Amino acid sequence: MMGSGNKKYRFGVVDGAALLLVAAFLVWFFHRVGAVLDYQWEWGAVPSYILRRTDEGGWVPNLLLTGFFTTVKLSLWASLLASVIGVLAGAMRAQGSPGQKVLGWVYVETLRNIPSLVLVFLFYFFISSQFLDFLGVDTWLRARSEATRALVAFFFAGESQINAFLSAVITLAIYEGAYVTEIVRGGLVSVPSGQREAARATGLGELQVFRYVILPQALRKILSPLAGQFISTIKDSAIMSVISIQELTFQGMEIMSATFLTFEVWLTVTFLYFVLTFSLSRGVALIDRRITKF
């Protein structure tokens, strides 16, 4: 007899009613916008801001798609850096020395109780105008070959935006890392102490116990919360538009101010964010199901 986890999902009456309700709301929304606000829908103009045709006849990403790619890069690097910060700070809070626990607590409580917008401005003006300018990242990049500049622009940003992009990544990672820290701490604390003692009895050192015994068990428990936090990172990346990072929200505002296609632009931006976050959540759900089989 197959377990409940292998049962196929069946489309039911409740699902059909929910879809009808959503469809009815969309019809009502578009009707009310046109009737009450006297708004003239111009959806035909939106595709040109996603892709544009070059003089040679090819197609290249336009503002919305380049903003989408910038959001992906910003969220990806920030999530990776936040994971490193979160694992280190989470380990300090869970099984570090008293001093390390206090340091981790100060980091978490400070970052979680500061408005994200204030944090963005503080870190941006400090990191970008002091630290990154001192390092001369943009100057270093301008002196590199065209192939190197193109590679850095593909994975990060061009020389004109590299300092702002890196400061945005660092700022977002530090902010999200505070939440990842608590997720990791909770996962580590949930591992029974007997597992640690048994691993020590086999002759493993503290680092080996953490790496090979504690962390793998904790990862199974924190995978879903981490996925939720990474999705939050994607949504929180929109706030970086205030420091002129040309991500999806910034590009949406630029197009809207130039064309006044308010609803068309923001509905398209919403859809692109949904595609990104929903794809991530489904991918993590698939990984989670496979992990639980072992």
Coordinates of C-alpha atoms in Angstrom, one line a residue:
M1 CA 0.0 0.0 0.0
M2 CA 1.4 3.3 -1.0
G3 CA 2.1 5.9 1.6
S4 CA 0.2 9.1 1.8
G5 CA 3.3 11.0 0.5
N6 CA 2.9 9.2 -2.8
K7 CA -0.8 9.8 -3.4
K8 CA -1.6 11.9 -6.5
Y9 CA -3.3 15.1 -5.9
R10 CA -6.9 15.3 -7.3
F11 CA -8.5 18.5 -8.5
G12 CA -11.6 18.9 -6.4
V13 CA -14.7 21.1 -6.1
V14 CA -13.0 23.5 -3.6
D15 CA -10.1 24.0 -6.1
G16 CA -12.5 24.8 -8.9
A17 CA -14.4 27.3 -6.7
A18 CA -11.1 28.9 -5.7
L19 CA -10.1 29.4 -9.3
L20 CA -13.5 30.8 -10.2
L21 CA -13.3 33.2 -7.3
V22 CA -9.8 34.4 -8.5
A23 CA -11.1 34.8 -12.1
A24 CA -14.1 36.7 -10.9
F25 CA -11.9 39.0 -8.8
L26 CA -9.6 39.7 -11.8
V27 CA -12.6 40.5 -14.0
W28 CA -14.0 42.8 -11.4
F29 CA -10.6 44.5 -10.8
F30 CA -10.0 45.3 -14.5
H31 CA -13.6 46.5 -15.0
R32 CA -13.4 48.8 -11.9
V33 CA -10.1 50.3 -12.9
G34 CA -11.4 51.1 -16.4
A35 CA -14.8 52.3 -15.3
V36 CA -14.1 54.2 -12.1
L37 CA -10.6 55.6 -12.8
D38 CA -11.3 56.0 -16.5
Y39 CA -8.1 54.2 -17.2
Q40 CA -7.1 53.2 -20.7
W41 CA -5.3 49.9 -20.7
E42 CA -2.3 49.6 -23.1
W43 CA -0.9 46.2 -22.6
G44 CA 0.6 46.3 -26.1
A45 CA 3.3 48.6 -24.9
V46 CA 4.6 46.2 -22.2
P47 CA 6.4 43.6 -24.3
S48 CA 8.7 46.3 -25.8
Y49 CA 10.0 46.9 -22.2
I50 CA 10.7 43.2 -21.7
L51 CA 12.6 42.6 -25.0
R52 CA 13.7 45.0 -27.7
R53 CA 14.8 44.5 -31.2
T54 CA 18.3 45.5 -32.2
D55 CA 19.3 47.2 -35.5
E56 CA 20.7 43.8 -36.6
G57 CA 17.3 42.2 -36.2
G58 CA 18.0 40.3 -33.0
W59 CA 16.3 40.5 -29.6
V60 CA 18.0 41.6 -26.4
P61 CA 16.6 42.1 -22.8
N62 CA 15.1 45.5 -22.2
L63 CA 14.5 47.4 -19.0
L64 CA 12.2 45.0 -17.2
L65 CA 14.1 41.9 -18.1
T66 CA 17.5 43.4 -17.2
G67 CA 16.0 44.5 -13.9
F68 CA 14.7 41.0 -13.4
F69 CA 18.2 39.6 -14.0
T70 CA 19.7 42.1 -11.6
T71 CA 17.2 41.1 -8.9
V72 CA 18.2 37.5 -9.4
K73 CA 21.9 38.3 -9.1
L74 CA 21.4 40.6 -6.1
S75 CA 19.2 38.0 -4.3
L76 CA 21.5 35.1 -5.1
W77 CA 24.7 36.6 -3.9
A78 CA 23.0 38.2 -0.8
S79 CA 21.4 34.8 0.0
L80 CA 24.8 33.0 -0.3
L81 CA 26.6 35.6 1.9
A82 CA 23.7 35.6 4.4
S83 CA 23.9 31.8 4.6
V84 CA 27.6 32.0 5.5
I85 CA 26.9 34.7 8.1
G86 CA 23.9 32.8 9.4
V87 CA 25.7 29.5 9.8
L88 CA 28.6 31.1 11.6
A89 CA 26.5 33.3 13.9
G90 CA 24.0 30.5 14.4
A91 CA 26.7 28.1 15.5
M92 CA 28.1 30.8 17.9
R93 CA 24.6 31.3 19.4
A94 CA 23.9 27.6 19.7
Q95 CA 27.1 26.1 21.0
G96 CA 29.7 28.9 21.2
S97 CA 31.4 30.3 24.3
P98 CA 29.5 32.7 26.5
G99 CA 31.2 35.6 24.7
Q100 CA 30.3 34.3 21.3
K101 CA 26.7 33.8 22.4
V102 CA 26.5 37.4 23.6
L103 CA 28.1 38.6 20.3
G104 CA 25.6 36.6 18.3
W105 CA 22.7 37.9 20.4
V106 CA 23.8 41.5 19.9
Y107 CA 24.0 41.0 16.2
V108 CA 20.6 39.4 15.8
E109 CA 18.7 41.8 18.1
T110 CA 20.3 44.9 16.7
L111 CA 19.7 44.0 13.0
R112 CA 16.1 42.7 13.6
N113 CA 15.1 45.9 15.5
I114 CA 16.4 48.4 13.0
P115 CA 14.1 49.4 10.0
S116 CA 15.5 47.9 6.8
L117 CA 15.3 51.3 5.0
V118 CA 17.5 53.0 7.7
L119 CA 19.9 50.1 7.5
V120 CA 20.2 50.4 3.7
F121 CA 21.1 54.1 3.9
L122 CA 23.6 53.6 6.7
F123 CA 25.4 50.7 5.2
Y124 CA 25.2 52.1 1.6
F125 CA 26.8 55.4 2.4
F126 CA 29.4 53.8 4.7
I127 CA 30.3 50.7 2.6
S128 CA 30.1 52.3 -0.8
S129 CA 31.6 55.7 0.0
Q130 CA 34.3 54.5 2.4
F131 CA 35.1 50.8 2.2
L132 CA 34.6 50.0 -1.5
D133 CA 36.0 53.4 -2.7
F134 CA 39.0 52.7 -0.5
L135 CA 39.4 49.3 -2.1
G136 CA 39.0 50.8 -5.6
V137 CA 36.9 47.9 -7.0
D138 CA 35.5 50.0 -9.8
T139 CA 39.0 51.4 -10.7
W140 CA 40.4 47.9 -10.7
L141 CA 37.6 46.7 -13.0
R142 CA 38.1 49.5 -15.5
A143 CA 41.7 48.4 -15.9
R144 CA 40.8 44.8 -16.8
S145 CA 40.3 43.4 -20.2
E146 CA 37.0 43.6 -22.0
A147 CA 36.4 39.9 -21.5
T148 CA 37.0 40.2 -17.7
R149 CA 34.7 43.3 -17.5
A150 CA 32.0 41.4 -19.5
L151 CA 32.3 38.4 -17.1
V152 CA 32.0 40.5 -14.0
A153 CA 29.1 42.4 -15.5
F154 CA 27.3 39.1 -16.2
F155 CA 27.7 37.7 -12.7
F156 CA 27.7 41.0 -10.8
A157 CA 27.5 44.5 -12.4
G158 CA 29.4 46.8 -14.8
E159 CA 32.1 49.1 -13.6
S160 CA 29.7 52.0 -13.3
Q161 CA 27.4 50.1 -10.9
I162 CA 29.8 47.6 -9.3
N163 CA 30.4 49.6 -6.0
A164 CA 26.7 50.2 -5.5
F165 CA 25.8 46.6 -6.4
L166 CA 28.4 45.1 -4.0
S167 CA 27.3 47.5 -1.2
A168 CA 23.7 46.4 -1.8
V169 CA 24.7 42.7 -1.6
I170 CA 26.6 43.2 1.6
T171 CA 23.8 45.3 3.2
L172 CA 21.1 42.8 2.2
A173 CA 23.2 39.9 3.4
I174 CA 23.9 41.4 6.8
Y175 CA 20.2 42.2 7.3
E176 CA 19.0 38.8 6.1
G177 CA 21.8 37.0 7.9
A178 CA 20.2 38.0 11.3
Y179 CA 17.1 36.0 10.4
V180 CA 19.1 33.1 9.0
T181 CA 21.1 33.0 12.3
E182 CA 18.0 32.3 14.3
I183 CA 16.9 29.7 11.8
V184 CA 20.2 27.9 12.0
R185 CA 20.4 28.3 15.8
G186 CA 17.0 26.7 16.1
G187 CA 18.0 23.8 13.9
L188 CA 21.2 23.1 15.8
V189 CA 19.6 23.3 19.2
S190 CA 16.9 20.8 18.0
V191 CA 19.5 18.1 17.4
P192 CA 19.6 15.7 20.5
S193 CA 22.6 16.2 22.7
G194 CA 23.1 12.4 22.6
Q195 CA 24.1 12.7 18.9
R196 CA 27.0 15.0 19.8
E197 CA 28.1 12.8 22.7
A198 CA 28.0 9.6 20.6
A199 CA 30.1 11.4 17.9
R200 CA 32.7 12.5 20.4
A201 CA 32.9 8.9 21.7
T202 CA 34.0 7.8 18.3
G203 CA 37.0 10.1 18.5
L204 CA 35.8 12.9 16.3
G205 CA 36.9 16.5 17.1
E206 CA 34.5 19.3 17.8
L207 CA 34.7 20.7 14.2
Q208 CA 34.2 17.2 12.7
V209 CA 31.2 16.6 15.0
F210 CA 29.6 19.8 13.9
R211 CA 30.4 19.3 10.2
Y212 CA 29.6 15.6 9.8
V213 CA 26.9 14.9 12.5
I214 CA 25.2 18.0 13.8
L215 CA 24.9 20.2 10.7
P216 CA 23.6 17.5 8.3
Q217 CA 20.8 16.7 10.8
A218 CA 20.0 20.4 11.3
L219 CA 19.9 21.1 7.6
R220 CA 16.9 18.7 7.2
K221 CA 15.0 20.8 9.7
I222 CA 15.9 24.2 8.6
L223 CA 15.6 23.7 4.8
S224 CA 12.0 24.9 4.6
P225 CA 12.5 27.9 6.9
L226 CA 15.6 28.9 4.9
A227 CA 13.7 28.7 1.6
G228 CA 11.1 31.0 3.1
Q229 CA 13.9 33.4 4.2
F230 CA 15.5 33.3 0.7
I231 CA 12.1 34.2 -0.8
S232 CA 12.0 37.1 1.6
T233 CA 15.4 38.1 0.4
I234 CA 14.1 38.4 -3.1
K235 CA 11.2 40.5 -2.0
D236 CA 13.4 42.6 0.3
S237 CA 15.8 43.3 -2.6
A238 CA 13.2 45.7 -3.9
I239 CA 14.1 48.2 -1.2
M240 CA 17.5 48.6 -2.9
S241 CA 15.8 50.7 -5.5
V242 CA 16.1 53.6 -3.1
I243 CA 19.9 53.6 -3.7
S244 CA 19.5 53.4 -7.5
I245 CA 20.3 49.7 -7.9
Q246 CA 18.7 49.0 -11.3
E247 CA 16.7 45.9 -10.2
L248 CA 13.2 45.1 -11.1
T249 CA 11.4 47.6 -8.9
F250 CA 13.7 50.4 -9.9
Q251 CA 13.1 49.7 -13.6
G252 CA 9.4 49.5 -13.0
M253 CA 9.4 53.0 -11.4
E254 CA 11.5 54.4 -14.2
I255 CA 9.1 53.0 -16.9
M256 CA 6.0 54.1 -15.0
S257 CA 7.3 57.7 -14.6
A258 CA 8.1 57.9 -18.3
T259 CA 5.0 56.2 -19.7
F260 CA 2.3 56.5 -17.0
L261 CA 1.4 52.9 -17.6
T262 CA 0.8 52.4 -13.9
F263 CA -1.2 49.2 -13.7
E264 CA 0.4 47.5 -16.7
V265 CA 3.9 48.0 -15.4
W266 CA 3.3 47.1 -11.8
L267 CA 1.1 44.1 -12.7
T268 CA 4.0 42.9 -14.9
V269 CA 6.5 43.5 -12.2
T270 CA 4.3 41.6 -9.7
F271 CA 4.1 38.7 -12.2
L272 CA 7.9 38.6 -12.6
Y273 CA 8.4 38.5 -8.9
F274 CA 5.8 35.8 -8.6
V275 CA 7.6 33.7 -11.2
L276 CA 10.9 34.0 -9.4
T277 CA 9.6 33.3 -5.9
F278 CA 7.1 30.5 -6.9
S279 CA 9.8 28.7 -8.9
L280 CA 12.2 28.8 -5.9
S281 CA 9.5 27.5 -3.5
R282 CA 8.6 24.7 -5.8
G283 CA 12.2 23.7 -6.3
V284 CA 12.8 23.7 -2.5
A285 CA 9.7 21.6 -2.0
L286 CA 11.0 19.1 -4.5
I287 CA 14.3 18.9 -2.7
D288 CA 12.6 18.6 0.7
R289 CA 10.5 15.7 -0.5
R290 CA 13.6 13.9 -1.7
I291 CA 15.5 14.5 1.5
T292 CA 12.7 13.1 3.6
K293 CA 12.9 9.8 1.7
F294 CA 16.3 9.1 3.2

